PDB file of C-alpha atoms in Angstrom:
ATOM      1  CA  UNK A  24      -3.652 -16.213  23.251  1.00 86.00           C
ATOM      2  CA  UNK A  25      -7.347 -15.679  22.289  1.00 91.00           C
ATOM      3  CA  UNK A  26      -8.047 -12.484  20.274  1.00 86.00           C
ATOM      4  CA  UNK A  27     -10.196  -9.562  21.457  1.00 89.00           C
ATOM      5  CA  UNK A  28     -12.805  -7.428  19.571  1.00 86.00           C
ATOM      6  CA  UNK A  29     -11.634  -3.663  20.219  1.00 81.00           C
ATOM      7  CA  UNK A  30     -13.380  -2.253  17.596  1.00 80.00           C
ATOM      8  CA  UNK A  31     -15.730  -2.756  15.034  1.00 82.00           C
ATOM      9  CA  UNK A  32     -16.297  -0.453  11.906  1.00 81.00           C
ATOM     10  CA  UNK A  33     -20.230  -0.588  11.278  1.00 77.00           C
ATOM     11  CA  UNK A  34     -21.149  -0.212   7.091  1.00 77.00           C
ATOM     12  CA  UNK A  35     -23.544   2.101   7.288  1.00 84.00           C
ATOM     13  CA  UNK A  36     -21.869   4.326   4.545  1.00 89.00           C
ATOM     14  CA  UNK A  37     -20.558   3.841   1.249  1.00 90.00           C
ATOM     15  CA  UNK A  38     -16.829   4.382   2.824  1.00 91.00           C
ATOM     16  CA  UNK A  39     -17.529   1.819   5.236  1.00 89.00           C
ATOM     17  CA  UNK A  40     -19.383  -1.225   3.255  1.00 90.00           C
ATOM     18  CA  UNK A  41     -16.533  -3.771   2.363  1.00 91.00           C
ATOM     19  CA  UNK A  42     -16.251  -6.130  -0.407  1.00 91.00           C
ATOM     20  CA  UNK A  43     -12.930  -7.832  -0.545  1.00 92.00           C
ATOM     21  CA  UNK A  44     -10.145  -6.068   2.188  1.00 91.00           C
ATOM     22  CA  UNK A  45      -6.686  -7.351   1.294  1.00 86.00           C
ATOM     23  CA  UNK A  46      -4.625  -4.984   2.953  1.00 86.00           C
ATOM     24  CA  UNK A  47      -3.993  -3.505   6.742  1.00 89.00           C
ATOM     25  CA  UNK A  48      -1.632  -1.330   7.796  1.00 92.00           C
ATOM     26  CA  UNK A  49      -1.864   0.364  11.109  1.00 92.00           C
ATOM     27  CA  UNK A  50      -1.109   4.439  10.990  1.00 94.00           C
ATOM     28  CA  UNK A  51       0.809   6.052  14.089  1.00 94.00           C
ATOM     29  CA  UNK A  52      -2.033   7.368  15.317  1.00 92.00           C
ATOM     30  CA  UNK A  53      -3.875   4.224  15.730  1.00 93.00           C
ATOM     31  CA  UNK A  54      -5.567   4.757  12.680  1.00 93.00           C
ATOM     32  CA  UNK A  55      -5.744   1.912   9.851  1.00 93.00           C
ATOM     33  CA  UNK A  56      -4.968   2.046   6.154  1.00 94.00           C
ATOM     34  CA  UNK A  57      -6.884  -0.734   3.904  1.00 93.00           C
ATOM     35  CA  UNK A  58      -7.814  -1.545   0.245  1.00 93.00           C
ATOM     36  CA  UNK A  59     -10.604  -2.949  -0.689  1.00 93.00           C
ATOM     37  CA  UNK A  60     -10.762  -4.313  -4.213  1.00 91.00           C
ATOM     38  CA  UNK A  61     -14.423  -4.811  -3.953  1.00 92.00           C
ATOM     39  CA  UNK A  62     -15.458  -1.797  -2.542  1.00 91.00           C
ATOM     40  CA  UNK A  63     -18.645   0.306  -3.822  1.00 89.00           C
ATOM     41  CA  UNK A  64     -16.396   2.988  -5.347  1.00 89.00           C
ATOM     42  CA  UNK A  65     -14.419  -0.378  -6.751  1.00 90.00           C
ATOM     43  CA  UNK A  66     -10.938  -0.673  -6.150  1.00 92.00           C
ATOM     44  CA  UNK A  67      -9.764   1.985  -3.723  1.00 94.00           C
ATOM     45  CA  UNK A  68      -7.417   2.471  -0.477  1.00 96.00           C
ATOM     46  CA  UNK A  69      -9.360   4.058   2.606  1.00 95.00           C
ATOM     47  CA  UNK A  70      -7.949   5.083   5.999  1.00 96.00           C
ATOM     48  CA  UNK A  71      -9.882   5.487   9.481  1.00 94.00           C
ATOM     49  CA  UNK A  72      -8.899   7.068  12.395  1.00 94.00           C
ATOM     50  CA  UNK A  73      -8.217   5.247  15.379  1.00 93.00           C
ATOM     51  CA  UNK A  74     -12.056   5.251  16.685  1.00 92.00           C
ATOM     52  CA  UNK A  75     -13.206   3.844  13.215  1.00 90.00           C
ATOM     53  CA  UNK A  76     -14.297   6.841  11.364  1.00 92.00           C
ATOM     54  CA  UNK A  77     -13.401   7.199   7.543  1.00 94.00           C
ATOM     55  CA  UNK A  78     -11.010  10.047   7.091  1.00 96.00           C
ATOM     56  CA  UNK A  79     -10.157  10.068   3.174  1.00 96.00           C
ATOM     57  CA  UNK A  80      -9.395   7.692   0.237  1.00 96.00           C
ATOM     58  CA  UNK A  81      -5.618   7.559  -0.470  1.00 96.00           C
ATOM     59  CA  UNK A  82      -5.214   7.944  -4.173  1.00 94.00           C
ATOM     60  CA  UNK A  83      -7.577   6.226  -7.048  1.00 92.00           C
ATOM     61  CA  UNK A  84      -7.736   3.772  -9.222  1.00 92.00           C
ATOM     62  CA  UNK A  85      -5.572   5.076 -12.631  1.00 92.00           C
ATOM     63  CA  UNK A  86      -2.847   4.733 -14.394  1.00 89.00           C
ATOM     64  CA  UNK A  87      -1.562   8.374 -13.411  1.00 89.00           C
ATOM     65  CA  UNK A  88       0.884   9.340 -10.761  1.00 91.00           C
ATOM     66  CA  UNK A  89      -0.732   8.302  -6.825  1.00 91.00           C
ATOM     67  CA  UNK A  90      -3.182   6.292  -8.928  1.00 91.00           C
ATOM     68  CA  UNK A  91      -3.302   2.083  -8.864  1.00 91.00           C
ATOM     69  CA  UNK A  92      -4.957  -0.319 -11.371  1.00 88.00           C
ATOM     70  CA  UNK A  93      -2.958  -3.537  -9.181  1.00 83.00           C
ATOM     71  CA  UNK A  94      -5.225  -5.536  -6.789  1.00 82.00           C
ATOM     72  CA  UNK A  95      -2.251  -7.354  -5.398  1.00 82.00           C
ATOM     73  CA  UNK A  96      -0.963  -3.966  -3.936  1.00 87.00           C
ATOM     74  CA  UNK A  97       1.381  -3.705  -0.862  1.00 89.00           C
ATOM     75  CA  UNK A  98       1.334  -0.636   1.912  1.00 92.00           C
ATOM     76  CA  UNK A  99       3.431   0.398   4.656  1.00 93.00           C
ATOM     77  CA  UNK A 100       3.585   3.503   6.640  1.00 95.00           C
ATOM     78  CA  UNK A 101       6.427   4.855   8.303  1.00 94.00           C
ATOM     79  CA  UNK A 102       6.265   6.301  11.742  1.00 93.00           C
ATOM     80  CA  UNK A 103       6.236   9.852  10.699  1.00 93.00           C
ATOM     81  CA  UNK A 104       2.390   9.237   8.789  1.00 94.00           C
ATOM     82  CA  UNK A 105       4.275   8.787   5.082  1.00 94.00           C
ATOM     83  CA  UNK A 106       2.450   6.279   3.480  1.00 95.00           C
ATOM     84  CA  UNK A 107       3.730   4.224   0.714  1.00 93.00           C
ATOM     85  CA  UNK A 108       2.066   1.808  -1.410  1.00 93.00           C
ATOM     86  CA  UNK A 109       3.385  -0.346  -4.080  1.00 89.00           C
ATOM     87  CA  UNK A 110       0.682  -1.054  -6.878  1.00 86.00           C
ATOM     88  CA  UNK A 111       2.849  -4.247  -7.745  1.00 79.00           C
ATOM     89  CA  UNK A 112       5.328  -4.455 -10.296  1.00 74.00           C
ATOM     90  CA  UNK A 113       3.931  -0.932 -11.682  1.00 80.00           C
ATOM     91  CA  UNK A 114       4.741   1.712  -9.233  1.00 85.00           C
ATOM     92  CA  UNK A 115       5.678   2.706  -5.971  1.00 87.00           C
ATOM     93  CA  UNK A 116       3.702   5.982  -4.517  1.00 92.00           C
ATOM     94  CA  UNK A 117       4.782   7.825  -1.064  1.00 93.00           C
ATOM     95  CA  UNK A 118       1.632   9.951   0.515  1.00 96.00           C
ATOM     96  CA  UNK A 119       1.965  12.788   3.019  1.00 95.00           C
ATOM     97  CA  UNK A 120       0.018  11.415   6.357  1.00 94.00           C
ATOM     98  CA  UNK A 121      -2.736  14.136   5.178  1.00 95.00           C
ATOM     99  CA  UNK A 122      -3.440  11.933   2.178  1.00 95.00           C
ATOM    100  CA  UNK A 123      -1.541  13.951  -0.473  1.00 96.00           C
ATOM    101  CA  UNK A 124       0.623  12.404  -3.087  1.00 96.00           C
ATOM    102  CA  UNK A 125       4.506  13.032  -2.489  1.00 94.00           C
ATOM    103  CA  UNK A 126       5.702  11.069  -5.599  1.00 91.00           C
ATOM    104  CA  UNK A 127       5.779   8.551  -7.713  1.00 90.00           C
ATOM    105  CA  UNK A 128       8.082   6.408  -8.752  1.00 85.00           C
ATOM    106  CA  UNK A 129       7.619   4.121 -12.067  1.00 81.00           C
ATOM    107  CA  UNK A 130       8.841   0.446 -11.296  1.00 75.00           C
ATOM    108  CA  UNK A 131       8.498  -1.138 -14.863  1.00 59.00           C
ATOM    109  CA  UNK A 132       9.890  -4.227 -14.127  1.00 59.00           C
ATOM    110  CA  UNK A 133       9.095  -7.389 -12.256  1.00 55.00           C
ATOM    111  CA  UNK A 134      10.213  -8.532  -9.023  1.00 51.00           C
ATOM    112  CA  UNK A 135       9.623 -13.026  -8.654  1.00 53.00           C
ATOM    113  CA  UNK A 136       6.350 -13.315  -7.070  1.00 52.00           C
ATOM    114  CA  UNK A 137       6.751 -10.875  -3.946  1.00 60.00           C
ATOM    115  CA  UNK A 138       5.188  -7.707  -3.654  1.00 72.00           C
ATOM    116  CA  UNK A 139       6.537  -6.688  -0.365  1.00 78.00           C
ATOM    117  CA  UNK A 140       7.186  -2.994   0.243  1.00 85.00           C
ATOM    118  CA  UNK A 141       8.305  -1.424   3.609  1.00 85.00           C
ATOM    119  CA  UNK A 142       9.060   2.045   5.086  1.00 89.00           C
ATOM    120  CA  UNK A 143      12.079   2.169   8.185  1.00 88.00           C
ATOM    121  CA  UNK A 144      12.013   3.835  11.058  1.00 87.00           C
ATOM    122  CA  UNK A 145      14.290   6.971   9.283  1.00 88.00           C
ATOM    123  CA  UNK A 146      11.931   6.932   6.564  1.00 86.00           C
ATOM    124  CA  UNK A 147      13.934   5.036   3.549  1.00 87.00           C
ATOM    125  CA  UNK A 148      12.385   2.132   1.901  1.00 86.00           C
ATOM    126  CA  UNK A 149      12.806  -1.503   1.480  1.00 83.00           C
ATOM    127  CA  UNK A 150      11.251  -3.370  -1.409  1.00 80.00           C
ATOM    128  CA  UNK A 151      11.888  -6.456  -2.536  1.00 72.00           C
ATOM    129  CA  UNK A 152      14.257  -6.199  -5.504  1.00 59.00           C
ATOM    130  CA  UNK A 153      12.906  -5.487  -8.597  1.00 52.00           C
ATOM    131  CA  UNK A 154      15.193  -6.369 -11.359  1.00 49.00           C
ATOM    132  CA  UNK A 155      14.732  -4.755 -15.675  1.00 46.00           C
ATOM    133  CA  UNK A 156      13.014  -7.209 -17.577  1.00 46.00           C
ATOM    134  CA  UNK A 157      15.086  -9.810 -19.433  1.00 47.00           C
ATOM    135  CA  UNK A 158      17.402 -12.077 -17.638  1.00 49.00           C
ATOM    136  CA  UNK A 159      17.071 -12.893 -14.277  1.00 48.00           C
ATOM    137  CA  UNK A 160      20.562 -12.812 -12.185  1.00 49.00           C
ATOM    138  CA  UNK A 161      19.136 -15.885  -9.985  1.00 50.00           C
ATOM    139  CA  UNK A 162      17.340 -19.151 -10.815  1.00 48.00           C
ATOM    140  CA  UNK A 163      13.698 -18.850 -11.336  1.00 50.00           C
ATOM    141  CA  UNK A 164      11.831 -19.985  -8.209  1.00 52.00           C
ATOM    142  CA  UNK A 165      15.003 -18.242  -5.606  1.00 51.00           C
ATOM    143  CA  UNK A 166      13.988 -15.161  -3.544  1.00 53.00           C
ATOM    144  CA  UNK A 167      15.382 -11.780  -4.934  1.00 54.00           C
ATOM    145  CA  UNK A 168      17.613  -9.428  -2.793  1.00 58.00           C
ATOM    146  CA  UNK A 169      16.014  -6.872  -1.150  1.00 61.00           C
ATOM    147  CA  UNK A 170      16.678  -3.312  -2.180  1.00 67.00           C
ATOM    148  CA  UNK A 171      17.219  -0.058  -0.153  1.00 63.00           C
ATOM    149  CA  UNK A 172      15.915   3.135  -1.162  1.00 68.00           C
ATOM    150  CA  UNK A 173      17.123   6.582   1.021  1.00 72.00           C
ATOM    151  CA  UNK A 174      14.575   9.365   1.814  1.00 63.00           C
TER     152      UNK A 174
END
């Protein structure tokens, strides 16, 4: 299996000039979600259409509701455009495919060392299960359960 070049985003604009991309996550559409830590607007999550053109920022950095301060953030998107990113063990926050902020939920708690987040094909979530601070109902060093969330 050798891998093909389909498409190449040029940085010729602020939007498109990458520092440190550690995130992909491929809309419906085609289109591609990604952070960039490094980027010239500093940490921020950007998504392109399918032909490579910037279409918004999702959220900002902050520490407000759809905002992220994490750089080891996680991001799925669910079939119907709903985009969800997990800003580690701070907060979860579910977009509308047109970029607007649905929610927030406040995690306040860690989860091991996973940051895993990911949205089903009906739309619920699965997230690696965070448990309250304090005792830990497994060893240290063992995988947590995962945990369902509905719509």
């Amino acid at each position: 299996l050798r891998p093909v070049e389909v498409l190449r985003i040029a940085g010729n604009t602020p939007e498109s000039t990458f520092g440190q991309v550690s995130i992909l996550a491929v809309m419906p559409d085609g289109g591609v979600l990604l952070m960039d830590s490094k980027s010239l607007d500093g940490l921020i999550v950007r998504h392109f259409d399918a032909n490579g053109k910037f279409v918004r920022n999702i959220g900002r950095r902050g520490e407000g509701p759809g905002e992220y301060i994490r750089t080891n953030m996680s991001a799925s998107v669910g079939k119907d455009g709903i985009i969800v990113l997990r800003d580690s063990d701070r907060a979860l926050h579910r977009f509308a495919p047109d970029g607007k902020l649905l929610n927030t939920v406040m995690l306040n708690h860690g989860n091991g060392s996973t940051n895993e987040v990911m949205v089903a094909d009906d739309g619920s979530i699965w997230l690696r299960a965070p448990f309250a601070r304090g005792p830990q109902p497994t060893p240290p060093g063992v995988l947590r359960p995962l945990q369902h969330w509905s719509k």
